[in-house]
Tab-separated table of N, CA and C in Angstrom:
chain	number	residue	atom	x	y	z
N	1	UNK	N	96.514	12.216	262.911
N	1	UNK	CA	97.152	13.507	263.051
N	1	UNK	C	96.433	14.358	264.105
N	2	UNK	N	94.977	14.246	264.073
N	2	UNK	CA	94.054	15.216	264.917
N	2	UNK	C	94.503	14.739	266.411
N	3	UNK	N	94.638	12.987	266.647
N	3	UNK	CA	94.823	12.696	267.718
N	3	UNK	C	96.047	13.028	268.554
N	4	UNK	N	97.478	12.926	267.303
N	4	UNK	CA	98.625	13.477	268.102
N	4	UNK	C	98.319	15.088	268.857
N	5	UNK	N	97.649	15.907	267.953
N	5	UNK	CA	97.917	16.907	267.781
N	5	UNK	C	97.220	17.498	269.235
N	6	UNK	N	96.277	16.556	269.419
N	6	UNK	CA	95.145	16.734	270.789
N	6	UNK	C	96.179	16.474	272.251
N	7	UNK	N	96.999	15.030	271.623
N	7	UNK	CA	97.576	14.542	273.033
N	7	UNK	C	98.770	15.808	273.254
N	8	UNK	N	99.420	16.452	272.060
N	8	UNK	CA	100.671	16.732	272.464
N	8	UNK	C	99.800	18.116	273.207
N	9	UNK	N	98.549	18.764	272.843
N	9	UNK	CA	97.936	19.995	273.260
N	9	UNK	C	98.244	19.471	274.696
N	10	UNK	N	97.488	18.757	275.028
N	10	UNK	CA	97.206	18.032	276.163
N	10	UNK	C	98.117	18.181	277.206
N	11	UNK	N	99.445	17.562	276.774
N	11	UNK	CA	100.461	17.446	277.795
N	11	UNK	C	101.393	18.748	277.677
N	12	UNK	N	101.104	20.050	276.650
N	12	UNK	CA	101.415	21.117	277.231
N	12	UNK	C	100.192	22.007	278.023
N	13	UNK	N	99.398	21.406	278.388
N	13	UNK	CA	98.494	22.585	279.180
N	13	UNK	C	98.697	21.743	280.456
N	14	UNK	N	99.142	20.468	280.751
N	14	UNK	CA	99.078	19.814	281.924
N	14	UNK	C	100.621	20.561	282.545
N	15	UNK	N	101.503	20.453	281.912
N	15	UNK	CA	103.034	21.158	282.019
N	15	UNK	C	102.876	22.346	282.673
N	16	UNK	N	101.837	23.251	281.593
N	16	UNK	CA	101.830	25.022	282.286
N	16	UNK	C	101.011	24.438	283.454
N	17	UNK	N	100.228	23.811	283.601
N	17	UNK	CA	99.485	23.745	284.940
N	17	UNK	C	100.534	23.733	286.078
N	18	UNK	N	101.113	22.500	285.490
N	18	UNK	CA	101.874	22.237	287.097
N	18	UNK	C	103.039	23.593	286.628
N	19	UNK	N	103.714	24.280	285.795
N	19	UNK	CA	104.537	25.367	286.038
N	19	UNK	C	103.960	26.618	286.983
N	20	UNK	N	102.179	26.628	286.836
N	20	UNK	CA	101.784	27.877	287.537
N	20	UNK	C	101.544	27.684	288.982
N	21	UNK	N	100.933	26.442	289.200
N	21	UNK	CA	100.758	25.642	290.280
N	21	UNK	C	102.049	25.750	291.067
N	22	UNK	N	102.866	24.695	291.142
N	22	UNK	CA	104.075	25.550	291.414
N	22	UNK	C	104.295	27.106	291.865
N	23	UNK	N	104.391	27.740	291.371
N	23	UNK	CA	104.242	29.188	291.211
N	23	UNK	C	103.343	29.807	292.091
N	24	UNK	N	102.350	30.139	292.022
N	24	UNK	CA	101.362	30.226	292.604
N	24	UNK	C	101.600	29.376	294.391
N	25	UNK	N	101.870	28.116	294.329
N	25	UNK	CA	101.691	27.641	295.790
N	25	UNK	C	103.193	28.268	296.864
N	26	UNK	N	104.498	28.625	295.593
N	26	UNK	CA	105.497	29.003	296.612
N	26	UNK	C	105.428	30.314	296.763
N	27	UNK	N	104.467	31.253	296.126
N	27	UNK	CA	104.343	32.386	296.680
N	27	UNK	C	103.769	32.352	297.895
N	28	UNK	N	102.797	31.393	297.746
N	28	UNK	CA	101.522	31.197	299.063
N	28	UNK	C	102.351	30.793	300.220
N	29	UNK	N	103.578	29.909	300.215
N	29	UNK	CA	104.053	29.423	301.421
N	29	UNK	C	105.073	30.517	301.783
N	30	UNK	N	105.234	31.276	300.857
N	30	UNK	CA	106.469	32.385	300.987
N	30	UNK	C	105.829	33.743	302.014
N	31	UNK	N	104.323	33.666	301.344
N	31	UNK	CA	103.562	34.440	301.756
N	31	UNK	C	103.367	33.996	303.145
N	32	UNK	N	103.206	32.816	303.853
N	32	UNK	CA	102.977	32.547	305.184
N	32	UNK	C	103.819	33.026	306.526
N	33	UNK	N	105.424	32.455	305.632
N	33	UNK	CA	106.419	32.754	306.552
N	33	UNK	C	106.552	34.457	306.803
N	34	UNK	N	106.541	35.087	305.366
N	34	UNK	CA	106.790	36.755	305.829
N	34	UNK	C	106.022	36.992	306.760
N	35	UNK	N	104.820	36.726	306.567
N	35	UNK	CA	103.237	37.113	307.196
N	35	UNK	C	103.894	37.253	309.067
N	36	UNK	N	104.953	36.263	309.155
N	36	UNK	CA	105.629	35.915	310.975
N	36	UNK	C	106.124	37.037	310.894
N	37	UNK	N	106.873	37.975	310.364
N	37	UNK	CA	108.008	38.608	310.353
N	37	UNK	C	109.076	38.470	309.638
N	38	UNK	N	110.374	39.225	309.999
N	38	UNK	CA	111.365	39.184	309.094
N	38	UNK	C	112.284	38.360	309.341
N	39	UNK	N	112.766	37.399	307.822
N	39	UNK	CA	113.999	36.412	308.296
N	39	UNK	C	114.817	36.529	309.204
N	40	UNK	N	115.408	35.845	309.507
N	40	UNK	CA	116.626	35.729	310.153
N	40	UNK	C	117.688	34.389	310.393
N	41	UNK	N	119.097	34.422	310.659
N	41	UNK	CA	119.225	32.867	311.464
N	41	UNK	C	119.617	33.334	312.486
N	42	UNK	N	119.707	32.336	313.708
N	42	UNK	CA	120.280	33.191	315.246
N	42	UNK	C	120.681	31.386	315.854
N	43	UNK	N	121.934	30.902	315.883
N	43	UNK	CA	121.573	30.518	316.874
N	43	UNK	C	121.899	28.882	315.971
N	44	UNK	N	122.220	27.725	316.697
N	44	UNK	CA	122.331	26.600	315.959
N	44	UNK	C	121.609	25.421	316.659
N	45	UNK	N	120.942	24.239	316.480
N	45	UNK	CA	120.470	23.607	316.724
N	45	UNK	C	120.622	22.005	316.107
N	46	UNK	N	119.872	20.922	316.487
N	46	UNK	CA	120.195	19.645	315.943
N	46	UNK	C	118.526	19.578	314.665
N	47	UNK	N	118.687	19.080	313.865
N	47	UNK	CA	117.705	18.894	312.705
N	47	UNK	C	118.288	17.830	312.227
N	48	UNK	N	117.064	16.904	312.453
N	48	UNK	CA	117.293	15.576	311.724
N	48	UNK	C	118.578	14.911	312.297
N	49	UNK	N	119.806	14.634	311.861
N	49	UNK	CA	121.092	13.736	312.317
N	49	UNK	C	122.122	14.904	312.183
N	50	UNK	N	122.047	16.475	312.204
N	50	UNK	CA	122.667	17.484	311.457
N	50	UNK	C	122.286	18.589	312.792
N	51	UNK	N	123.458	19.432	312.807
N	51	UNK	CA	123.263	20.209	313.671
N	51	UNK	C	123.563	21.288	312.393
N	52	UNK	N	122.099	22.717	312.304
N	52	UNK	CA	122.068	23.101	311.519
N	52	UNK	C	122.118	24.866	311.906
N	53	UNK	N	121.706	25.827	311.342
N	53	UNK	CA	121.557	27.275	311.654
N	53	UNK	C	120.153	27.352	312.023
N	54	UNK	N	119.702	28.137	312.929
N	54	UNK	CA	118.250	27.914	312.741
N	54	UNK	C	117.606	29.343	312.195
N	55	UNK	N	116.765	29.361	311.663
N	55	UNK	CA	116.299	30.682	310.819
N	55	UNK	C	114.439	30.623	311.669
N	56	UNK	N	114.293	31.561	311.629
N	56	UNK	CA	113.338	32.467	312.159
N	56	UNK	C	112.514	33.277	311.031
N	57	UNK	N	111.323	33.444	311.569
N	57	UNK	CA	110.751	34.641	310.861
N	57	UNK	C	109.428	35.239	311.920
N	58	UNK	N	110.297	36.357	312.448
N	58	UNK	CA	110.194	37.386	313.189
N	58	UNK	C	110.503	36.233	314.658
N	59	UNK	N	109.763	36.403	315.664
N	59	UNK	CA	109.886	35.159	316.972
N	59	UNK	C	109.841	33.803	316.768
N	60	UNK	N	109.004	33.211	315.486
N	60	UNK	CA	108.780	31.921	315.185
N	60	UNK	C	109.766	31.238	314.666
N	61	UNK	N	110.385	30.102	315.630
N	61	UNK	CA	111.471	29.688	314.445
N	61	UNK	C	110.959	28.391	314.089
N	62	UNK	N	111.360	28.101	312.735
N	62	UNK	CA	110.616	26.918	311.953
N	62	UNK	C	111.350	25.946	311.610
N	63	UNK	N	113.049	25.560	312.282
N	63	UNK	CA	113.490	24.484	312.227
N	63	UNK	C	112.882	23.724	312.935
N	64	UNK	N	112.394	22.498	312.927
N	64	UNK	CA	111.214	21.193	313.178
N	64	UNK	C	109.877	21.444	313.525
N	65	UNK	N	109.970	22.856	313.307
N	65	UNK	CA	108.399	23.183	313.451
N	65	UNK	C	107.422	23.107	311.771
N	66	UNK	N	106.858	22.183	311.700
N	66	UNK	CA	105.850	21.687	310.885
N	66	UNK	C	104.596	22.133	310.077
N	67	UNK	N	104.051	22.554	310.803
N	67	UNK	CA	103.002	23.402	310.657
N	67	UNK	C	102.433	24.134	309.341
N	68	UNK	N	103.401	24.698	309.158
N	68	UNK	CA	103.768	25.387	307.270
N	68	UNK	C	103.616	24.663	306.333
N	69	UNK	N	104.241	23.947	306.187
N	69	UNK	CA	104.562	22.939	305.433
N	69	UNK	C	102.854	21.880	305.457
N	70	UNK	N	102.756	21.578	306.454
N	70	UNK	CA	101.285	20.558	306.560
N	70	UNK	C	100.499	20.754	306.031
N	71	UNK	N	100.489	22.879	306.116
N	71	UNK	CA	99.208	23.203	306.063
N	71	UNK	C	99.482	22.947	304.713
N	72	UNK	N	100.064	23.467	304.044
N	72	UNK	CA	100.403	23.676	302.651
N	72	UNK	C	100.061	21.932	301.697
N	73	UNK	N	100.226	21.171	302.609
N	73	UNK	CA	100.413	19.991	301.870
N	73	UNK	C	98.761	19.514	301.984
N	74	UNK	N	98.023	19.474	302.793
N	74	UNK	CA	96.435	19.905	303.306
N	74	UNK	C	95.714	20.655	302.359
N	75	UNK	N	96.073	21.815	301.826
N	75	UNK	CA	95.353	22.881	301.166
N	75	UNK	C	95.519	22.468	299.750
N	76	UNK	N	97.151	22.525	299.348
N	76	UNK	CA	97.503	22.239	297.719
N	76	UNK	C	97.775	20.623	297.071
N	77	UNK	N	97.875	19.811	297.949
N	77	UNK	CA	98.848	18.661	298.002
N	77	UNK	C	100.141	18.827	297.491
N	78	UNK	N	100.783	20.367	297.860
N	78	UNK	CA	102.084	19.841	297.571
N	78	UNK	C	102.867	20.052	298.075
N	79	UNK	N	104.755	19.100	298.016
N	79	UNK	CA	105.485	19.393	298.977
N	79	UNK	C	106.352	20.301	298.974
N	80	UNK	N	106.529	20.358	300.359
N	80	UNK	CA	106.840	21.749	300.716
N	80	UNK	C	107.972	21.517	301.924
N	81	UNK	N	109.693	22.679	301.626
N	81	UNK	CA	110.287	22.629	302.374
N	81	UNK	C	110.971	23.505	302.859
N	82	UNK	N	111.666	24.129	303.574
N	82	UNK	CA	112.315	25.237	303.928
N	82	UNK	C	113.776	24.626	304.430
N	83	UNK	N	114.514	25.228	303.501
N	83	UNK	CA	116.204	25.071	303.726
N	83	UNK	C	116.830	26.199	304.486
N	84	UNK	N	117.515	26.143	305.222
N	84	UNK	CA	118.364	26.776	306.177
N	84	UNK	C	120.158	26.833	305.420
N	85	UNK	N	120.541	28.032	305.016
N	85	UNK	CA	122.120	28.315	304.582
N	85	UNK	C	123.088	27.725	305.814
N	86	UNK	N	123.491	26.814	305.182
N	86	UNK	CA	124.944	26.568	305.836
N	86	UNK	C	126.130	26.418	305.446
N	87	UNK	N	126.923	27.708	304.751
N	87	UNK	CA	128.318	27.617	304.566
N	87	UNK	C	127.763	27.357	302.761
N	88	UNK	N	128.110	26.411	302.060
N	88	UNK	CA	127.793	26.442	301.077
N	88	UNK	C	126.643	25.462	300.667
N	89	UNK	N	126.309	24.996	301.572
N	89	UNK	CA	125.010	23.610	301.916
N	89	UNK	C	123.700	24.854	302.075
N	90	UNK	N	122.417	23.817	301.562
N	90	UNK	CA	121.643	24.340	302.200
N	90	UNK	C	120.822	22.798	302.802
N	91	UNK	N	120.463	23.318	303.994
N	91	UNK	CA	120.422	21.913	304.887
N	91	UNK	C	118.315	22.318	304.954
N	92	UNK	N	117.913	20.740	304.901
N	92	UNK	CA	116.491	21.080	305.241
N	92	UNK	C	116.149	20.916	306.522
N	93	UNK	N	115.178	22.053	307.639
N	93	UNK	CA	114.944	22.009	308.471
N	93	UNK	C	113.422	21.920	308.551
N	94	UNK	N	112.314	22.533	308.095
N	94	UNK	CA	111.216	22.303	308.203
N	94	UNK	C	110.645	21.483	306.524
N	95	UNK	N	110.130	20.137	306.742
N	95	UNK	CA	109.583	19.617	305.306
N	95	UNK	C	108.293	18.736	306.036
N	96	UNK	N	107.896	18.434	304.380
N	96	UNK	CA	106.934	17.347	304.703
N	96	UNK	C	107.494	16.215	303.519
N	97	UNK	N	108.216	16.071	303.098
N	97	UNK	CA	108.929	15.596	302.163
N	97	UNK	C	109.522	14.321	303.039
N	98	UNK	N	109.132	13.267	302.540
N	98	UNK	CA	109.601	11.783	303.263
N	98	UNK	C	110.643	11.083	302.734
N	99	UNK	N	111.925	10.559	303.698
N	99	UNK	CA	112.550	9.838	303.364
N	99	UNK	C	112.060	8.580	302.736
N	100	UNK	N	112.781	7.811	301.797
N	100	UNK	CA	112.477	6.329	301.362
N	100	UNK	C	112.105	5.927	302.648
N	101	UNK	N	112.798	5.771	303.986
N	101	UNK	CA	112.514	5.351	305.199
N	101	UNK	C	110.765	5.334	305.867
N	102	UNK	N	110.143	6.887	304.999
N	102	UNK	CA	109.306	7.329	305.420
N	102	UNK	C	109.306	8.243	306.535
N	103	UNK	N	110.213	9.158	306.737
N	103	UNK	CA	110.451	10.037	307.897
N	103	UNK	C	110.958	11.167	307.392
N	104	UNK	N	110.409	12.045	307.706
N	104	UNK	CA	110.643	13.763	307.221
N	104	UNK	C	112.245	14.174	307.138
N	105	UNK	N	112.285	13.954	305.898
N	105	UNK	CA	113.982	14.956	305.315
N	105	UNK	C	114.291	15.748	305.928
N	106	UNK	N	114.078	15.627	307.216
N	106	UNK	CA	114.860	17.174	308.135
N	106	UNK	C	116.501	16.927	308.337
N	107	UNK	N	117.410	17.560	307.657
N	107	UNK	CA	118.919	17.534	308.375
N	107	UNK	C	119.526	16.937	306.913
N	108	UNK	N	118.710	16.592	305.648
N	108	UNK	CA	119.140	16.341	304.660
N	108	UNK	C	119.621	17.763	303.562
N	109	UNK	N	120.489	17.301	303.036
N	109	UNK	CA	120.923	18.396	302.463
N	109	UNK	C	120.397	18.941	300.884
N	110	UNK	N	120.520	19.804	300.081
N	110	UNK	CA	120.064	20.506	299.151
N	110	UNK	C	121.218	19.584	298.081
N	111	UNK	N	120.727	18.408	297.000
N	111	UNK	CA	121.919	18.061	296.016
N	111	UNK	C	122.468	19.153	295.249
N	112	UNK	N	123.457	19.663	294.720
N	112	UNK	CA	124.766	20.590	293.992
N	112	UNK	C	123.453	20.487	292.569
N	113	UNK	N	122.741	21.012	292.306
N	113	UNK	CA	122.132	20.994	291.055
N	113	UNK	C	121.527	22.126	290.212
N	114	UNK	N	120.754	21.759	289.183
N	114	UNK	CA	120.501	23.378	288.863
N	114	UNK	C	119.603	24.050	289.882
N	115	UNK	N	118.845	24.230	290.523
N	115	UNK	CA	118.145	24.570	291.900
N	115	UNK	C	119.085	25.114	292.623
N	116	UNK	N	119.628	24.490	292.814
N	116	UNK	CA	120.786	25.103	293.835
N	116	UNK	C	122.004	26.265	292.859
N	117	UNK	N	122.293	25.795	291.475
N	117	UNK	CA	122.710	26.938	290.651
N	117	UNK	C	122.338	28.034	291.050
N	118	UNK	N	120.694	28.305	290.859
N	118	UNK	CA	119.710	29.518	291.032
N	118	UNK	C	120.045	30.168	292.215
N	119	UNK	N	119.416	29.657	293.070
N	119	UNK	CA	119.253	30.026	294.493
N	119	UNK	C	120.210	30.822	295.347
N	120	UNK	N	122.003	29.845	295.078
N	120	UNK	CA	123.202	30.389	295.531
N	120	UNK	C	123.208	31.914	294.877
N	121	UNK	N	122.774	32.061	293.312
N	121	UNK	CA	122.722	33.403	292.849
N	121	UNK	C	122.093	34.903	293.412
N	122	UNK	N	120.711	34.344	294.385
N	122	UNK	CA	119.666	34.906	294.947
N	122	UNK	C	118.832	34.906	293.186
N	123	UNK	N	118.971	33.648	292.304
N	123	UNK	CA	117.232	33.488	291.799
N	123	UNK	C	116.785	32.378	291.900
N	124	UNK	N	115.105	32.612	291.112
N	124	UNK	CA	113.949	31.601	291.358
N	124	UNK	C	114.368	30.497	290.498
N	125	UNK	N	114.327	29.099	291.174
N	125	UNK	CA	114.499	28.072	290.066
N	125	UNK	C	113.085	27.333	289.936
N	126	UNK	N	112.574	27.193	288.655
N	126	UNK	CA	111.342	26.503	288.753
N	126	UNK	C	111.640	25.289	287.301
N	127	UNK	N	111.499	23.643	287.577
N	127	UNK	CA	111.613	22.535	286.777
N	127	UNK	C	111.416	21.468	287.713
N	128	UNK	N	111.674	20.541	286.390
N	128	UNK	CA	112.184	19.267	287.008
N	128	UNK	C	113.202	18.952	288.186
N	129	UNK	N	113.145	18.239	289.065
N	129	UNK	CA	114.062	17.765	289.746
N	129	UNK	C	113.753	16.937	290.458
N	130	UNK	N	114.887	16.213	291.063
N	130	UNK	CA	114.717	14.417	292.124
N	130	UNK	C	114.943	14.925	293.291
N	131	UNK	N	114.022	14.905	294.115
N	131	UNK	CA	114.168	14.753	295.450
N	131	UNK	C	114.014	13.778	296.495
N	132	UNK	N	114.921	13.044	297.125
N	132	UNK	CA	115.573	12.058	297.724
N	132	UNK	C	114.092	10.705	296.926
N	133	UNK	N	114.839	10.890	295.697
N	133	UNK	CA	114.748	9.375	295.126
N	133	UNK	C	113.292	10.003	294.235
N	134	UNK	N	112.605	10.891	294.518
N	134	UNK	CA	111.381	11.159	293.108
N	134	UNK	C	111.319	12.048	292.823
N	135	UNK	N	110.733	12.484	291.614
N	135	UNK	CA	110.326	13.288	290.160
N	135	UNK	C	109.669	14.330	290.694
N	136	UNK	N	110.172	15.778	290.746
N	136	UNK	CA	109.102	16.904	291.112
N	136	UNK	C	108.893	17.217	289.930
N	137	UNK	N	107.978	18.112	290.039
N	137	UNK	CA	107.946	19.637	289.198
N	137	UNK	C	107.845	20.355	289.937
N	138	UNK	N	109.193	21.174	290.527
N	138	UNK	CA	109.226	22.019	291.903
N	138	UNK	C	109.520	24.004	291.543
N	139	UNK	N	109.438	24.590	292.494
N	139	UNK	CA	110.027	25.630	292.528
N	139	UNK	C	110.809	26.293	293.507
N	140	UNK	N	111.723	26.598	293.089
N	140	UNK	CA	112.789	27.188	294.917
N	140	UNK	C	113.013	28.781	294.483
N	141	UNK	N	112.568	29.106	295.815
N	141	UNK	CA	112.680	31.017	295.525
N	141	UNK	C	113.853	31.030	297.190
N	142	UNK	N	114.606	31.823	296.804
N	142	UNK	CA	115.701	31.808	297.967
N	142	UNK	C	115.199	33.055	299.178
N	143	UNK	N	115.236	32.720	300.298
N	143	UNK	CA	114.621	33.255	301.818
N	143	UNK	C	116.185	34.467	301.772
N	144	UNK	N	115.804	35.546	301.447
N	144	UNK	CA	116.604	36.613	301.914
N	144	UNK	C	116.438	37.503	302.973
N	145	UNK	N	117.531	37.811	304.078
N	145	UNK	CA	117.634	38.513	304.745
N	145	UNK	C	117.409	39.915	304.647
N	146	UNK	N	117.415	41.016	305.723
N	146	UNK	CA	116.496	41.922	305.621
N	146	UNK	C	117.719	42.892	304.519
N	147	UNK	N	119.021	42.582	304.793
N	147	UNK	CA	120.709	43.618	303.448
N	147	UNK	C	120.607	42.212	302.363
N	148	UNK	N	119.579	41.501	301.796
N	148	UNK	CA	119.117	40.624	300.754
N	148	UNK	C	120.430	39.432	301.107
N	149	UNK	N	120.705	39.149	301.778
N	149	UNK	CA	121.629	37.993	301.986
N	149	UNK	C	121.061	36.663	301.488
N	150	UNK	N	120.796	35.572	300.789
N	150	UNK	CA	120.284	34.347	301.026
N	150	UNK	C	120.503	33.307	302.035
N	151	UNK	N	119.562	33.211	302.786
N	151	UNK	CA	119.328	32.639	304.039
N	151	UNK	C	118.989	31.254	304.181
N	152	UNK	N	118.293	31.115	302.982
N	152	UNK	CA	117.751	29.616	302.736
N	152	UNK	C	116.904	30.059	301.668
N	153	UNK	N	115.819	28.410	301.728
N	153	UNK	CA	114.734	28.438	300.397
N	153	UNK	C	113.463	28.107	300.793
N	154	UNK	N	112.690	28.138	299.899
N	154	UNK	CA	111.628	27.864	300.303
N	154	UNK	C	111.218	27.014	298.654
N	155	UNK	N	110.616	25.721	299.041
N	155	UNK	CA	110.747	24.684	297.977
N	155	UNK	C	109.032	23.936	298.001
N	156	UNK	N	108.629	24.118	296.981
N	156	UNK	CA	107.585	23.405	296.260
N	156	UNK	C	107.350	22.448	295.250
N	157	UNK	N	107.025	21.457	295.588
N	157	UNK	CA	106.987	20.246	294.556
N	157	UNK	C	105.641	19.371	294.413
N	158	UNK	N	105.754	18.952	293.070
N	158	UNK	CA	104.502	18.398	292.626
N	158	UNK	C	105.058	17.176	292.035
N	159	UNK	N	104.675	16.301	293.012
N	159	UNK	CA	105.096	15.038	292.201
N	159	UNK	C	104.466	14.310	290.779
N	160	UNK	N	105.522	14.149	290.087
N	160	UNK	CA	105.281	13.869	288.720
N	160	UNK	C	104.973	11.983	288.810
């Protein structure tokens, strides 16, 4: 009994870990991009096999620009992506998130799921979810424009 009672402790303090973790790291990457300036999209471009919107924050624009994301994956180990609004898609333009192929999910799209429930709303989704083929424990907080429009996301995951 002592032993269940230890393991089940166990695997809820590992849970809140990765819920705060999470938490904690998409403020930090959320925190990077404002730090440029204020959202925006202007303008369309090719990402990945997808010609997408490209979004900005302030002069910097971060469709295939990397950098964010690296650092983030460097500092926390975790992944990290920024989706760009398109129409009712949200398309990924800056990740570190690898295809099965092994090549950065850029131009892949956001699956119809609860994440995407949230987000389309302008809220935070933080759980489980599959991203192209594995197990996060992620969080998506939606990139609003300066009249709160949702612009895209900004996505953190901890592979389970």
């Amino acid at each position: 009994m002592k032993k269940t009672i230890l393991f089940l402790t166990t695997l809820l303090f590992m849970a809140t870990a990765s819920a705060d973790d999470a938490r904690k790291t998409v403020d930090e990457l959320k925190a990077k991009f404002v730090k440029m300036g204020e959202p925006r999209i202007e303008g369309v471009e090719k990402s990945g096999n997808i010609i997408a919107p490209v979004i900005y924050f302030g002069k910097q624009k971060i469709n295939n620009n990397f950098s964010v994301v690296d650092e983030i994956k460097k500092t926390s180990g975790a992944y990290s992506t920024v989706f760009v609004k398109d129409g009712i898609e949200f398309i990924r333009v800056s990740t570190n998130v690898l295809t099965p192929k092994g090549t950065r999910g850029v131009g892949t799209k956001l699956v119809h799921n609860k994440a995407y429930d949230a987000v389309i709303k302008g809220e935070v989704y933080c759980g489980d979810i599959d991203i192209l083929g594995n197990s996060y424990y992620t969080c998506y907080d939606p990139i609003k424009d300066k009249v709160g429009k949702v612009i895209g996301i900004y996505l953190i995951g901890f592979k389970k």
